[in-house]
Amino acid sequence: MTAKTKSSRPFQPLSVAVATISDRHTRATDSTGDWLCQQLGSAGHNLSERCILPTNTYSIRAQLSAWIADSTTQVVLLNGGTGFAANNCVPEAISPLFDRPVEGFGELFRQLSLADIGSSAMQSRALAGMANGTLIFAMPGSGGAAALAWNQLIEPQLDSRQGPCNFVAHVKSGANLCCGESTS
């Protein structure tokens, strides 16, 4: 594996929303959401909003749609609800909202998970996509899975200095949206 390269471009902080999908967690017990918020702050990004959403397709879609339509939310991190259990509905809730899926995220997440949890990695339905210039990542709710997703895949791609490419150039730049396309 080749080393990550950092260009001389300046760091560009992004506006990131975090949602935990759970019927049992509260703000007091949401350790994965806490950890994600700490990590994005440590990386230099701004937390725009944080919430806990019930495992309900339409509640998830409603909140995600609001962030997608918002001119300032550039990235959304969803944790929880991506497993194979019958009540997990995040992939079904968010996939119809994508303008473009980011297939590589789920593929790489499962590949990296294989080393940690073996063949159980195939039950992860982690996914990502773009919608109206908003980059959306959906990952499992366990702390270890969120750490793997953030450290190995998400954080490097939210760094404008990361080479040879990153997602920063593809997210909306606030009020510069026109016709659902990013102008950055």
PDB file of C-alpha atoms in Angstrom:
ATOM      1  CA  MET A   1       0.000   0.000   0.000  1.00  0.00           C
ATOM      2  CA  THR A   2       1.390   3.390  -0.901  1.00  0.00           C
ATOM      3  CA  ALA A   3       1.674   6.159   1.640  1.00  0.00           C
ATOM      4  CA  LYS A   4      -0.908   8.927   1.711  1.00  0.00           C
ATOM      5  CA  THR A   5       0.373  12.152   0.263  1.00  0.00           C
ATOM      6  CA  LYS A   6      -0.451  15.645   1.448  1.00  0.00           C
ATOM      7  CA  SER A   7      -0.243  18.498  -1.002  1.00  0.00           C
ATOM      8  CA  SER A   8       0.677  22.084  -0.241  1.00  0.00           C
ATOM      9  CA  ARG A   9      -2.990  23.111  -0.629  1.00  0.00           C
ATOM     10  CA  PRO A  10      -4.470  24.725   2.487  1.00  0.00           C
ATOM     11  CA  PHE A  11      -6.763  22.741   4.764  1.00  0.00           C
ATOM     12  CA  GLN A  12     -10.441  23.500   4.156  1.00  0.00           C
ATOM     13  CA  PRO A  13     -12.746  22.872   7.145  1.00  0.00           C
ATOM     14  CA  LEU A  14     -16.097  21.338   6.246  1.00  0.00           C
ATOM     15  CA  SER A  15     -19.529  21.626   7.857  1.00  0.00           C
ATOM     16  CA  VAL A  16     -20.476  18.139   9.083  1.00  0.00           C
ATOM     17  CA  ALA A  17     -23.736  16.800  10.559  1.00  0.00           C
ATOM     18  CA  VAL A  18     -23.726  13.642  12.685  1.00  0.00           C
ATOM     19  CA  ALA A  19     -26.724  11.362  13.266  1.00  0.00           C
ATOM     20  CA  THR A  20     -26.926   8.209  15.325  1.00  0.00           C
ATOM     21  CA  ILE A  21     -29.645   5.810  14.182  1.00  0.00           C
ATOM     22  CA  SER A  22     -30.951   4.005  17.243  1.00  0.00           C
ATOM     23  CA  ASP A  23     -34.107   3.165  19.150  1.00  0.00           C
ATOM     24  CA  ARG A  24     -32.197   2.640  22.405  1.00  0.00           C
ATOM     25  CA  HIS A  25     -29.493   5.318  22.634  1.00  0.00           C
ATOM     26  CA  THR A  26     -29.841   8.789  24.098  1.00  0.00           C
ATOM     27  CA  ARG A  27     -27.321  11.650  24.040  1.00  0.00           C
ATOM     28  CA  ALA A  28     -26.044  10.322  27.382  1.00  0.00           C
ATOM     29  CA  THR A  29     -25.352   6.838  25.974  1.00  0.00           C
ATOM     30  CA  ASP A  30     -24.310   7.692  22.402  1.00  0.00           C
ATOM     31  CA  SER A  31     -20.596   6.969  22.706  1.00  0.00           C
ATOM     32  CA  THR A  32     -20.105   6.437  18.954  1.00  0.00           C
ATOM     33  CA  GLY A  33     -21.746   9.766  18.127  1.00  0.00           C
ATOM     34  CA  ASP A  34     -19.600  11.446  20.802  1.00  0.00           C
ATOM     35  CA  TRP A  35     -16.460   9.892  19.353  1.00  0.00           C
ATOM     36  CA  LEU A  36     -17.297  10.928  15.771  1.00  0.00           C
ATOM     37  CA  CYS A  37     -17.945  14.521  16.881  1.00  0.00           C
ATOM     38  CA  GLN A  38     -14.615  14.600  18.738  1.00  0.00           C
ATOM     39  CA  GLN A  39     -12.763  13.220  15.726  1.00  0.00           C
ATOM     40  CA  LEU A  40     -14.205  15.651  13.227  1.00  0.00           C
ATOM     41  CA  GLY A  41     -13.419  18.544  15.580  1.00  0.00           C
ATOM     42  CA  SER A  42      -9.859  17.292  16.080  1.00  0.00           C
ATOM     43  CA  ALA A  43      -9.484  17.082  12.307  1.00  0.00           C
ATOM     44  CA  GLY A  44     -10.460  20.747  12.012  1.00  0.00           C
ATOM     45  CA  HIS A  45     -14.024  20.381  10.729  1.00  0.00           C
ATOM     46  CA  ASN A  46     -17.144  22.068  12.132  1.00  0.00           C
ATOM     47  CA  LEU A  47     -20.075  20.191  13.660  1.00  0.00           C
ATOM     48  CA  SER A  48     -23.177  21.755  12.128  1.00  0.00           C
ATOM     49  CA  GLU A  49     -25.772  19.584  13.843  1.00  0.00           C
ATOM     50  CA  ARG A  50     -26.092  16.377  15.807  1.00  0.00           C
ATOM     51  CA  CYS A  51     -29.113  14.209  16.487  1.00  0.00           C
ATOM     52  CA  ILE A  52     -30.333  10.745  17.357  1.00  0.00           C
ATOM     53  CA  LEU A  53     -32.928   9.383  14.963  1.00  0.00           C
ATOM     54  CA  PRO A  54     -35.239   6.405  15.458  1.00  0.00           C
ATOM     55  CA  THR A  55     -34.810   3.368  13.263  1.00  0.00           C
ATOM     56  CA  ASN A  56     -37.536   4.572  10.923  1.00  0.00           C
ATOM     57  CA  THR A  57     -37.065   4.938   7.165  1.00  0.00           C
ATOM     58  CA  TYR A  58     -39.109   8.120   6.900  1.00  0.00           C
ATOM     59  CA  SER A  59     -37.602   9.881   9.922  1.00  0.00           C
ATOM     60  CA  ILE A  60     -34.145   9.185   8.533  1.00  0.00           C
ATOM     61  CA  ARG A  61     -35.114  10.385   5.042  1.00  0.00           C
ATOM     62  CA  ALA A  62     -36.736  13.552   6.399  1.00  0.00           C
ATOM     63  CA  GLN A  63     -33.662  14.601   8.391  1.00  0.00           C
ATOM     64  CA  LEU A  64     -31.223  13.629   5.656  1.00  0.00           C
ATOM     65  CA  SER A  65     -33.327  15.486   3.056  1.00  0.00           C
ATOM     66  CA  ALA A  66     -33.199  18.628   5.210  1.00  0.00           C
ATOM     67  CA  TRP A  67     -29.398  18.424   5.370  1.00  0.00           C
ATOM     68  CA  ILE A  68     -29.154  17.751   1.634  1.00  0.00           C
ATOM     69  CA  ALA A  69     -31.333  20.802   0.887  1.00  0.00           C
ATOM     70  CA  ASP A  70     -29.465  22.984   3.409  1.00  0.00           C
ATOM     71  CA  SER A  71     -26.931  25.198   1.662  1.00  0.00           C
ATOM     72  CA  THR A  72     -24.338  24.789   4.413  1.00  0.00           C
ATOM     73  CA  THR A  73     -24.217  21.077   5.364  1.00  0.00           C
ATOM     74  CA  GLN A  74     -21.438  19.563   3.268  1.00  0.00           C
ATOM     75  CA  VAL A  75     -20.997  16.134   4.872  1.00  0.00           C
ATOM     76  CA  VAL A  76     -23.283  13.829   6.866  1.00  0.00           C
ATOM     77  CA  LEU A  77     -22.028  10.991   9.056  1.00  0.00           C
ATOM     78  CA  LEU A  78     -24.684   8.412   9.940  1.00  0.00           C
ATOM     79  CA  ASN A  79     -23.837   5.659  12.410  1.00  0.00           C
ATOM     80  CA  GLY A  80     -26.029   2.674  13.164  1.00  0.00           C
ATOM     81  CA  GLY A  81     -28.779   0.908  11.266  1.00  0.00           C
ATOM     82  CA  THR A  82     -26.577  -0.565   8.538  1.00  0.00           C
ATOM     83  CA  GLY A  83     -26.474  -4.172   9.704  1.00  0.00           C
ATOM     84  CA  PHE A  84     -28.427  -7.151   8.451  1.00  0.00           C
ATOM     85  CA  ALA A  85     -30.968  -7.264  11.308  1.00  0.00           C
ATOM     86  CA  ALA A  86     -34.578  -6.951  10.173  1.00  0.00           C
ATOM     87  CA  ASN A  87     -35.109  -3.491  11.710  1.00  0.00           C
ATOM     88  CA  ASN A  88     -31.975  -1.932  10.178  1.00  0.00           C
ATOM     89  CA  CYS A  89     -33.220   0.329   7.408  1.00  0.00           C
ATOM     90  CA  VAL A  90     -30.526   2.924   6.693  1.00  0.00           C
ATOM     91  CA  PRO A  91     -29.532   1.626   3.229  1.00  0.00           C
ATOM     92  CA  GLU A  92     -33.171   1.502   2.125  1.00  0.00           C
ATOM     93  CA  ALA A  93     -33.845   4.935   3.639  1.00  0.00           C
ATOM     94  CA  ILE A  94     -30.927   6.814   2.114  1.00  0.00           C
ATOM     95  CA  SER A  95     -30.117   5.105  -1.196  1.00  0.00           C
ATOM     96  CA  PRO A  96     -33.078   6.673  -3.065  1.00  0.00           C
ATOM     97  CA  LEU A  97     -31.768  10.127  -2.099  1.00  0.00           C
ATOM     98  CA  PHE A  98     -28.340   9.677  -3.724  1.00  0.00           C
ATOM     99  CA  ASP A  99     -27.518  11.451  -6.982  1.00  0.00           C
ATOM    100  CA  ARG A 100     -24.403   9.275  -7.175  1.00  0.00           C
ATOM    101  CA  PRO A 101     -23.431   6.363  -4.962  1.00  0.00           C
ATOM    102  CA  VAL A 102     -19.838   6.089  -3.746  1.00  0.00           C
ATOM    103  CA  GLU A 103     -19.511   2.329  -4.195  1.00  0.00           C
ATOM    104  CA  GLY A 104     -15.883   2.264  -3.078  1.00  0.00           C
ATOM    105  CA  PHE A 105     -16.753   3.223   0.497  1.00  0.00           C
ATOM    106  CA  GLY A 106     -18.827   0.114   1.237  1.00  0.00           C
ATOM    107  CA  GLU A 107     -16.464  -2.122  -0.693  1.00  0.00           C
ATOM    108  CA  LEU A 108     -13.383  -0.870   1.143  1.00  0.00           C
ATOM    109  CA  PHE A 109     -15.141  -0.827   4.509  1.00  0.00           C
ATOM    110  CA  ARG A 110     -16.070  -4.499   4.184  1.00  0.00           C
ATOM    111  CA  GLN A 111     -12.571  -5.373   2.975  1.00  0.00           C
ATOM    112  CA  LEU A 112     -10.964  -3.645   5.974  1.00  0.00           C
ATOM    113  CA  SER A 113     -13.565  -5.168   8.341  1.00  0.00           C
ATOM    114  CA  LEU A 114     -12.676  -8.658   7.158  1.00  0.00           C
ATOM    115  CA  ALA A 115      -9.367  -8.416   9.031  1.00  0.00           C
ATOM    116  CA  ASP A 116     -11.191  -7.454  12.244  1.00  0.00           C
ATOM    117  CA  ILE A 117     -14.356  -9.554  12.251  1.00  0.00           C
ATOM    118  CA  GLY A 118     -13.813 -12.191   9.597  1.00  0.00           C
ATOM    119  CA  SER A 119     -16.636 -13.307   7.341  1.00  0.00           C
ATOM    120  CA  SER A 120     -19.175 -11.388   9.447  1.00  0.00           C
ATOM    121  CA  ALA A 121     -17.997  -8.344   7.453  1.00  0.00           C
ATOM    122  CA  MET A 122     -20.253  -9.463   4.589  1.00  0.00           C
ATOM    123  CA  GLN A 123     -23.288  -8.554   6.729  1.00  0.00           C
ATOM    124  CA  SER A 124     -22.291  -4.884   6.844  1.00  0.00           C
ATOM    125  CA  ARG A 125     -24.316  -2.688   4.536  1.00  0.00           C
ATOM    126  CA  ALA A 126     -22.158   0.405   5.018  1.00  0.00           C
ATOM    127  CA  LEU A 127     -22.599   2.796   2.099  1.00  0.00           C
ATOM    128  CA  ALA A 128     -21.966   6.321   0.902  1.00  0.00           C
ATOM    129  CA  GLY A 129     -23.189   8.685  -1.766  1.00  0.00           C
ATOM    130  CA  MET A 130     -23.525  12.261  -2.967  1.00  0.00           C
ATOM    131  CA  ALA A 131     -26.786  14.228  -3.056  1.00  0.00           C
ATOM    132  CA  ASN A 132     -27.012  17.904  -4.020  1.00  0.00           C
ATOM    133  CA  GLY A 133     -23.340  18.386  -3.210  1.00  0.00           C
ATOM    134  CA  THR A 134     -23.674  16.721   0.203  1.00  0.00           C
ATOM    135  CA  LEU A 135     -21.391  13.755   0.884  1.00  0.00           C
ATOM    136  CA  ILE A 136     -23.146  11.117   3.008  1.00  0.00           C
ATOM    137  CA  PHE A 137     -21.459   8.236   4.827  1.00  0.00           C
ATOM    138  CA  ALA A 138     -23.452   5.511   6.600  1.00  0.00           C
ATOM    139  CA  MET A 139     -21.464   3.191   8.843  1.00  0.00           C
ATOM    140  CA  PRO A 140     -22.199   0.677  11.601  1.00  0.00           C
ATOM    141  CA  GLY A 141     -22.899   2.030  15.066  1.00  0.00           C
ATOM    142  CA  SER A 142     -20.220   0.085  16.932  1.00  0.00           C
ATOM    143  CA  GLY A 143     -17.283   2.145  18.121  1.00  0.00           C
ATOM    144  CA  GLY A 144     -14.745  -0.102  16.437  1.00  0.00           C
ATOM    145  CA  ALA A 145     -16.532   0.015  13.098  1.00  0.00           C
ATOM    146  CA  ALA A 146     -16.933   3.798  13.249  1.00  0.00           C
ATOM    147  CA  ALA A 147     -13.236   4.175  14.114  1.00  0.00           C
ATOM    148  CA  LEU A 148     -12.256   1.974  11.183  1.00  0.00           C
ATOM    149  CA  ALA A 149     -14.489   3.961   8.801  1.00  0.00           C
ATOM    150  CA  TRP A 150     -13.325   7.360  10.076  1.00  0.00           C
ATOM    151  CA  ASN A 151      -9.600   6.641  10.410  1.00  0.00           C
ATOM    152  CA  GLN A 152      -9.071   4.584   7.282  1.00  0.00           C
ATOM    153  CA  LEU A 153     -11.587   6.007   4.815  1.00  0.00           C
ATOM    154  CA  ILE A 154     -13.534   9.120   5.751  1.00  0.00           C
ATOM    155  CA  GLU A 155     -11.061  11.444   7.481  1.00  0.00           C
ATOM    156  CA  PRO A 156      -8.418  11.226   4.737  1.00  0.00           C
ATOM    157  CA  GLN A 157     -11.022  11.954   2.061  1.00  0.00           C
ATOM    158  CA  LEU A 158     -12.316  15.026   3.949  1.00  0.00           C
ATOM    159  CA  ASP A 159      -8.822  16.556   3.959  1.00  0.00           C
ATOM    160  CA  SER A 160      -8.351  19.010   1.078  1.00  0.00           C
ATOM    161  CA  ARG A 161      -4.596  18.331   1.194  1.00  0.00           C
ATOM    162  CA  GLN A 162      -5.016  14.585   0.581  1.00  0.00           C
ATOM    163  CA  GLY A 163      -3.635  13.343  -2.714  1.00  0.00           C
ATOM    164  CA  PRO A 164      -3.949  12.239  -5.331  1.00  0.00           C
ATOM    165  CA  CYS A 165      -7.630  13.134  -4.803  1.00  0.00           C
ATOM    166  CA  ASN A 166     -10.231  13.764  -2.120  1.00  0.00           C
ATOM    167  CA  PHE A 167     -13.940  14.585  -1.856  1.00  0.00           C
ATOM    168  CA  VAL A 168     -13.565  18.200  -0.716  1.00  0.00           C
ATOM    169  CA  ALA A 169     -13.646  19.487  -4.298  1.00  0.00           C
ATOM    170  CA  HIS A 170     -16.981  17.693  -4.848  1.00  0.00           C
ATOM    171  CA  VAL A 171     -19.015  19.001  -1.914  1.00  0.00           C
ATOM    172  CA  LYS A 172     -21.159  22.103  -2.108  1.00  0.00           C
ATOM    173  CA  SER A 173     -19.570  25.350  -1.124  1.00  0.00           C
ATOM    174  CA  GLY A 174     -22.514  26.927   0.669  1.00  0.00           C
ATOM    175  CA  ALA A 175     -24.529  29.534  -1.240  1.00  0.00           C
ATOM    176  CA  ASN A 176     -22.863  28.673  -4.569  1.00  0.00           C
ATOM    177  CA  LEU A 177     -25.331  25.922  -5.420  1.00  0.00           C
ATOM    178  CA  CYS A 178     -27.083  26.038  -8.772  1.00  0.00           C
ATOM    179  CA  CYS A 179     -29.548  23.477 -10.046  1.00  0.00           C
ATOM    180  CA  GLY A 180     -28.477  20.788  -7.551  1.00  0.00           C
ATOM    181  CA  GLU A 181     -24.848  20.747  -8.650  1.00  0.00           C
ATOM    182  CA  SER A 182     -21.774  21.673  -6.667  1.00  0.00           C
ATOM    183  CA  THR A 183     -19.800  24.576  -8.064  1.00  0.00           C
ATOM    184  CA  SER A 184     -16.658  24.073  -6.038  1.00  0.00           C
TER     185      SER A 184
END
